[in-house]
Coordinates of C-alpha atoms and ligand atoms in Angstrom, one line a residue:
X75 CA 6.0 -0.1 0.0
X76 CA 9.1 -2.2 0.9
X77 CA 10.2 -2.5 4.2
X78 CA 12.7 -0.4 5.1
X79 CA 10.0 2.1 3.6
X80 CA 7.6 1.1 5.8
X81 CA 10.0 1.4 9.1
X82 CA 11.0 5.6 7.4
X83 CA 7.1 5.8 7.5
X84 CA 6.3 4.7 11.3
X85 CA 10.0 6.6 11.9
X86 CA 8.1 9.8 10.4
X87 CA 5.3 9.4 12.1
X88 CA 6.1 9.0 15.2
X89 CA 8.7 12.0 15.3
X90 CA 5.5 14.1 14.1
X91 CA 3.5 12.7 16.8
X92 CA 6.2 13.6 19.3
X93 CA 6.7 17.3 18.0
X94 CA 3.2 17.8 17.7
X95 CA 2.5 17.3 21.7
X96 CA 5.0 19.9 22.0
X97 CA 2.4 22.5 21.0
X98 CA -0.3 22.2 23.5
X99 CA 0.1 25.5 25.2
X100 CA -0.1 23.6 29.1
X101 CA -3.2 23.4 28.5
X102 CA -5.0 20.2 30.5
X103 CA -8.3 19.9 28.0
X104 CA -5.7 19.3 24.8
X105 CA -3.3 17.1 26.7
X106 CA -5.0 15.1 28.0
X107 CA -7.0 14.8 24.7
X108 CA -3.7 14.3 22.4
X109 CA -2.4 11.3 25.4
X110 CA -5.8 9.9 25.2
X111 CA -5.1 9.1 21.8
X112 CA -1.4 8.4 22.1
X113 CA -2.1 6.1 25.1
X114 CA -1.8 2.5 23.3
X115 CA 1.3 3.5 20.3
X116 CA 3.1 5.7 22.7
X117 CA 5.8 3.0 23.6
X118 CA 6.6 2.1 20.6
X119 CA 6.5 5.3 18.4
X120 CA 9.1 6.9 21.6
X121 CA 11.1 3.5 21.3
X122 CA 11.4 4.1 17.6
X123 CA 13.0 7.5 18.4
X124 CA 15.8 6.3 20.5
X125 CA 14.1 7.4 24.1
X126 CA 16.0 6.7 26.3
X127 CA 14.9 9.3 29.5
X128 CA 13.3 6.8 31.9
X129 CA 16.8 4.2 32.0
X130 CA 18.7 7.1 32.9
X131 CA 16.4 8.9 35.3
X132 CA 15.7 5.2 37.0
X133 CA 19.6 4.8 37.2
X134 CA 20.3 8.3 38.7
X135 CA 17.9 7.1 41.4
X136 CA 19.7 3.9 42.0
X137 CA 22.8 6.1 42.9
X138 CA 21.1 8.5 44.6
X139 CA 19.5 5.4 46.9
X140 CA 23.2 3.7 47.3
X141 CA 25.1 7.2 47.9
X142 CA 22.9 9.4 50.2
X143 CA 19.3 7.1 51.6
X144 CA 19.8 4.8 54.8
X145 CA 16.8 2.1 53.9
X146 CA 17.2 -0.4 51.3
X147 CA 15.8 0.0 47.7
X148 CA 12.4 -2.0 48.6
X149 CA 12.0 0.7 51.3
X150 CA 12.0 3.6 49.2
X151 CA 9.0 5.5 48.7
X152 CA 9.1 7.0 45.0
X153 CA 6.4 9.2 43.2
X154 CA 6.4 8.7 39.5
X155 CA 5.3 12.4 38.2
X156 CA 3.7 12.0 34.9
X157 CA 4.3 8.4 34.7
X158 CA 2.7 8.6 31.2
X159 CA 2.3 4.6 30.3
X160 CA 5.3 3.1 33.4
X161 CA 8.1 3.6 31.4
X162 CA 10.1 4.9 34.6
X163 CA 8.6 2.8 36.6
X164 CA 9.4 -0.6 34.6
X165 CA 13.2 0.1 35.1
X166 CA 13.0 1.4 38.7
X167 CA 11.5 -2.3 39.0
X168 CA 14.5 -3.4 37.2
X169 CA 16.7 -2.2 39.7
X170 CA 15.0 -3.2 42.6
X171 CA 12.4 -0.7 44.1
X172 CA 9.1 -1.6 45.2
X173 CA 7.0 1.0 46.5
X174 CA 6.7 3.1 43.4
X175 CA 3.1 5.5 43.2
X176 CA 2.6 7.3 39.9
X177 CA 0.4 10.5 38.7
X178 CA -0.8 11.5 35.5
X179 CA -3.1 14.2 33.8
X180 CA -4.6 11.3 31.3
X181 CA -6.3 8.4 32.4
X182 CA -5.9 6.0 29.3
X183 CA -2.0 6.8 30.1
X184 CA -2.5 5.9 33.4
X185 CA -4.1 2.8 33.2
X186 CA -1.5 1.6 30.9
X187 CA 0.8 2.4 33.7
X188 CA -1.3 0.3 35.9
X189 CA -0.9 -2.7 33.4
X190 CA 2.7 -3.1 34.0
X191 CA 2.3 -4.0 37.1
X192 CA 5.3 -2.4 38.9
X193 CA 3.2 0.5 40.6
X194 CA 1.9 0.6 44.1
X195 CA -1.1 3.0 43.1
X196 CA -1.6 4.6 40.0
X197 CA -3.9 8.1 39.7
X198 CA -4.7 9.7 36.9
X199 CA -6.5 13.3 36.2
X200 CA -4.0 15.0 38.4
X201 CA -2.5 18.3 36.4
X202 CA 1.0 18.8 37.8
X203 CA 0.1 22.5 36.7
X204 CA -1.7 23.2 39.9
X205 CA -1.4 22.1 43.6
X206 CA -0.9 18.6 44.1
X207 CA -4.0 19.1 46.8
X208 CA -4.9 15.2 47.3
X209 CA -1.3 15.0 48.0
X210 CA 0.2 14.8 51.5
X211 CA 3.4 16.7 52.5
X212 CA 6.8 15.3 53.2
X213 CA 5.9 11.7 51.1
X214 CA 8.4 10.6 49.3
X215 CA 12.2 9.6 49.8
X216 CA 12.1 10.4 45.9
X217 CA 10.1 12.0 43.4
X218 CA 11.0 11.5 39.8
X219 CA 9.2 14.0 36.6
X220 CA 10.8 12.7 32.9
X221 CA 9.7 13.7 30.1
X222 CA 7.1 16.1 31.5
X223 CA 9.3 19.3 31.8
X224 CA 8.8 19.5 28.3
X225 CA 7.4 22.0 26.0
X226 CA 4.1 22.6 25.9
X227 CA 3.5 20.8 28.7
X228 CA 4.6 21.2 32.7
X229 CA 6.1 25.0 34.0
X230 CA 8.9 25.0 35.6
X231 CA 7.1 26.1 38.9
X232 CA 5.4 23.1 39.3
X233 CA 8.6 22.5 41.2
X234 CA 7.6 23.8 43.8
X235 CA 4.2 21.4 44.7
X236 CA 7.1 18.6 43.7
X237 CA 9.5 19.2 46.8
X238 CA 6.7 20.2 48.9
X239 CA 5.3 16.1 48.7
X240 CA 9.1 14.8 49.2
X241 CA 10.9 14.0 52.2
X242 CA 13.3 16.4 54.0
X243 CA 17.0 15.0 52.5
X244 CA 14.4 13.8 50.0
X245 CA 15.4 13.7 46.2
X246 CA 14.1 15.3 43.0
X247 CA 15.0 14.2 40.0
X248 CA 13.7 15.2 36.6
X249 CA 14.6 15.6 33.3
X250 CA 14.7 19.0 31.1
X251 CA 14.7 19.2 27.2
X252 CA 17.2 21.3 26.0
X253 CA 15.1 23.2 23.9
X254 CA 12.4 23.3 27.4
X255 CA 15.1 24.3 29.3
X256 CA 16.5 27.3 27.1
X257 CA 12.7 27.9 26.0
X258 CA 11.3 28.5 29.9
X259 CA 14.7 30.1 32.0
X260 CA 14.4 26.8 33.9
X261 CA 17.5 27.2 35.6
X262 CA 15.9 31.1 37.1
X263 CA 13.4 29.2 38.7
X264 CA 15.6 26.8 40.2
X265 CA 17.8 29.3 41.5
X266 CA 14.2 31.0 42.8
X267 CA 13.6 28.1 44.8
X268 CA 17.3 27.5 45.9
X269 CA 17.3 31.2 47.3
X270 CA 13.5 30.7 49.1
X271 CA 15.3 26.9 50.7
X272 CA 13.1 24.9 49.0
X273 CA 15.5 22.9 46.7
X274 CA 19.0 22.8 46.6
X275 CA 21.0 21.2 43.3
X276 CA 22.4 18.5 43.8
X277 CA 23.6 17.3 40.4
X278 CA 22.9 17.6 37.1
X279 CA 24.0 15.6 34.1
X280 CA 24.3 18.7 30.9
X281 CA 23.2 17.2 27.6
X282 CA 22.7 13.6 28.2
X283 CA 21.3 11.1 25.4
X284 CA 17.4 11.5 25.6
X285 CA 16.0 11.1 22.2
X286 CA 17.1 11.2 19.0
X287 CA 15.9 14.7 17.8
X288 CA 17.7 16.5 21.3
X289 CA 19.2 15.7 24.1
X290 CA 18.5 16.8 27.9
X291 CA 19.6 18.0 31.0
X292 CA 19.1 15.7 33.9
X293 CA 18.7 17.4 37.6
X294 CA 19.2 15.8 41.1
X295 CA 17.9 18.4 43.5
X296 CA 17.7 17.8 47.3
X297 CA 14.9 19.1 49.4
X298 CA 16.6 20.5 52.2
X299 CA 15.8 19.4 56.1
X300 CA 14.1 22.8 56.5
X301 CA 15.3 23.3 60.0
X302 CA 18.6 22.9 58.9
X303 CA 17.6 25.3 56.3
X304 CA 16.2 27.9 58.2
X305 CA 19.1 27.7 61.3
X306 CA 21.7 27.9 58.3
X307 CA 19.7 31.3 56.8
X308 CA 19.7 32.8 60.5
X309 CA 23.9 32.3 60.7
Ligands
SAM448 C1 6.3 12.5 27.2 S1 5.2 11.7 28.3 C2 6.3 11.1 29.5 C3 5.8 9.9 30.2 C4 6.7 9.1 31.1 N1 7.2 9.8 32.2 C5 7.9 8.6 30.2 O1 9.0 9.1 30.5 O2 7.7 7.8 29.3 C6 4.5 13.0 29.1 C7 3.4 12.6 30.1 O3 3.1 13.8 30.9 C8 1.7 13.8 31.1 N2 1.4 15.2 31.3 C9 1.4 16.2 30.4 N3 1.0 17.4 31.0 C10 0.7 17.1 32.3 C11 0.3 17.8 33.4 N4 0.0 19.1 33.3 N5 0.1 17.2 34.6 C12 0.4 15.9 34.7 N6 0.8 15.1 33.7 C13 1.0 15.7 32.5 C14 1.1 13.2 29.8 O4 -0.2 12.8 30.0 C15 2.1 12.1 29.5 O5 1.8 10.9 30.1

């Protein structure tokens, strides 16, 4: 086998590791079985396929941080949702954020996480699935999910548990597949949550690069200062 051969090979192999995590049914047993063995070649079989999610999501923060936050980069509180191995986290270091905590349902990806570096805390065996109980409300200035609002593997109401540990005039952001999006009537549970004042949609970036089979939708929601909310839903 030549080369170039060699590079179609790991190419193929890595797209059919990627599709093949897209059939896990949400279920926590087989995910965290199928990133347990993913753990240590999932950076470079995603970087062979063009992934680009965690730049963009790290630089929508950035301008979330410069347009809208009062306190300096170093001073924002994020939660990494599904940190997988600190891809997110590696460029949110990049552009100057410190205090960066991440979550994730498998261990071995979380300790590779931890090996960057760049994280405050790092927990693993948390299933964004369910409530995020060890979790305190009101946490974060900004809570970031990429790459996990993808098929087969986090509903679209986990949302919810998501606003509930950020700030007040807090950010989400989180990227959607296309094919998630389409697949799961995202946007009906964000208009859910909009109509109940949990979240409100701040921004979101149709189609964007993501990786080279599809691209993805990237959301900025804000989690509204719920007295604000609930004076504006009296008027
Ligand atoms: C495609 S990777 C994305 C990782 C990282 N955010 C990135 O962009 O490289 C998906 C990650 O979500 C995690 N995951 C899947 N289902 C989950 C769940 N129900 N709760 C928490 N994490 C989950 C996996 O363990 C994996 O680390």
């Amino acid at each position: 086998m030549n080369t170039l051969d060699q590079q179609t090979a790991l190419e193929q192999a890595a797209r059919k590791r990627i599709k093949d995590s897209h059939a896990l049914n949400e279920d926590a047993g087989r995910l965290a079985h199928f990133y347990r063995g993913w753990a240590s070649s999932y950076d470079l079989d995603v970087g062979r396929d063009g992934y680009c999610g965690p730049m963009i999501v790290a630089e929508l923060a950035g301008a979330v941080q410069t347009a809208y936050l009062p306190r300096p980069r170093t001073a924002i509180a994020i939660l990494d949702a599904g940190c997988g191995t600190g891809l997110v986290g590696v460029e949110l270091e990049r552009l100057g954020f410190r205090l960066i905590d991440g979550i994730d349902l498998s261990e071995e990806m979380a300790e590779q996480a931890r090996k960057t570096h760049v994280y405050r805390h790092v927990q693993g065996d948390i299933d964004l699935n369910g409530p995020l109980s060890g979790h305190s409300s009101a946490t974060y200035d900004i809570t970031i999910c990429c790459g996990v609002f993808t098929l087969g593997h986090v509903r679209p109401e986990a949302l919810r548990e998501l606003a509930r540990v950020t700030r007040p005039n807090g950010f989400i952001i989180a990227s959607t597949r296309k094919s998630y999006a389409t697949a799961t009537s995202f946007e009906d549970e964000v208009s859910r949550l909009q109509d109940a004042g949990v979240l409100v949609t701040a921004q979101c970036l149709k189609d964007g690069k993501y990786i080279a089979e599809e691209g993805a939708h990237y959301w900025v929601f804000k989690v509204p200062d719920r007295a604000c909310a609930e004076t504006e839903q009296q008027l």
